Every structure is written in structure tokens, then in C-alpha cells.
Amino acid sequence: MGVTLARLRGERGLRLDEIAAASGLDACFLRAVEAGDVLLDDAARTRLADTLGVDPDCFYDGFMDSLRSGLWPTLQDALSRT
């Protein structure tokens, strides 16, 4: 989610504080989202999407893949532990 937010922000040439002001979300919160420290809830995701003119679901692009590769064990990992 944070990577997508940073990419969209960069494509539009916007600073984090500009997006925060336009969306009504806290800049510190958005900084934490971009850093991957927190996730967007549905309300924040919708507000950001409206601000950036994108579909709210775009923030999930690649999110599940990053979870699968980084957090969830692969089948091979699970089998090697048995």
C-alpha cells in the first residue's frame, strides 16, 4: 500500500503534506503508510483514492504478492519443517 501511495504521489509531483491537506489525513500517518509501518483502513483508502483520482482498490496492487513472498511461508518451507 505504501509503495503504491509513494508511486502515485511521485507521479503527480505532490508532497506528502499536500496530500495530507487535500485528503484530511495526518501527514505523519501517511508517512507511516509509505514506510509500510501501518496499513490503510477502508475510510483512509477511499479518501486517498478520491484525492488522487484513482480507484481505491489500486492500493492493493502487489500487496498480496508482497505478503506471500515476505510473510507467508511457502509450501516448501512448511514441508521442510515436518
C-alpha atoms as one frame of an Amber mdcrd trajectory, in Angstrom:
protein
   0.000   0.000   0.000   2.760   2.401   0.913   4.694   1.725  -2.264   1.607
   2.475  -4.326   0.935   5.670  -2.396   4.529   6.821  -2.878   4.399   5.986
  -6.591   1.131   7.846  -7.136   2.391  10.817  -5.166   5.605  10.922  -7.170
   3.789  10.622 -10.499   1.725  13.659  -9.572   4.645  15.654  -8.194   2.939
  16.072  -4.831   4.494  16.371  -1.411   3.162  14.296   1.454   1.879  17.380
   3.264  -0.076  18.393   0.160  -1.820  15.036   0.002  -2.459  15.173   3.738
  -4.080  18.605   3.457  -6.178  17.628   0.446  -7.350  14.337   1.951  -7.753
  15.463   5.545  -5.415  12.703   6.707  -2.477  13.300   9.007   0.907  13.655
   7.294   2.579  11.514   9.977   0.042   8.770   9.329   0.679   8.938   5.572
   4.435   8.850   6.171   3.942   5.671   8.220   1.811   4.190   5.420   4.526
   4.899   2.860   7.112   3.338   5.168   4.970   0.212   5.480   4.520   0.664
   9.222   0.716   0.909   9.065  -1.967  -0.143   6.614  -4.776   1.948   5.187
  -8.222   1.201   6.517 -11.168   1.423   4.116 -12.026   5.029   5.010  -8.466
   6.304   4.571  -8.017   4.311   1.379 -11.185   5.849  -0.061 -10.160   9.378
   0.945  -6.740   8.974  -0.638  -8.213   7.469  -3.777 -10.609  10.403  -4.114
  -7.767  12.850  -3.564  -5.517  11.168  -6.123  -8.271  10.366  -8.625  -7.749
   6.599  -8.587  -9.772   3.519  -7.750  -9.473   2.651  -4.036  -8.527  -0.921
  -4.922  -5.349   0.236  -6.659  -3.680   0.400  -3.244  -3.865  -3.394  -3.132
  -1.769  -3.741  -6.310   1.095  -6.003  -5.353   0.088  -6.034  -1.687  -0.903
  -9.678  -1.559   2.189 -10.661  -3.543   4.412  -8.900  -1.010   2.644 -10.720
   1.818   3.061 -14.040   0.096   6.736 -13.504  -0.581   7.645 -11.951   2.745
   5.340 -13.147   5.461   3.550 -16.289   4.461   5.613 -19.459   4.330   5.745
 -21.296   1.078   4.554 -24.860   0.809   8.182 -25.957   0.563   9.003 -24.128
   3.835   6.084 -25.805   5.565   7.066 -29.248   4.286  10.702 -28.857   5.288
   9.668 -28.253   8.910   7.749 -31.515   9.175
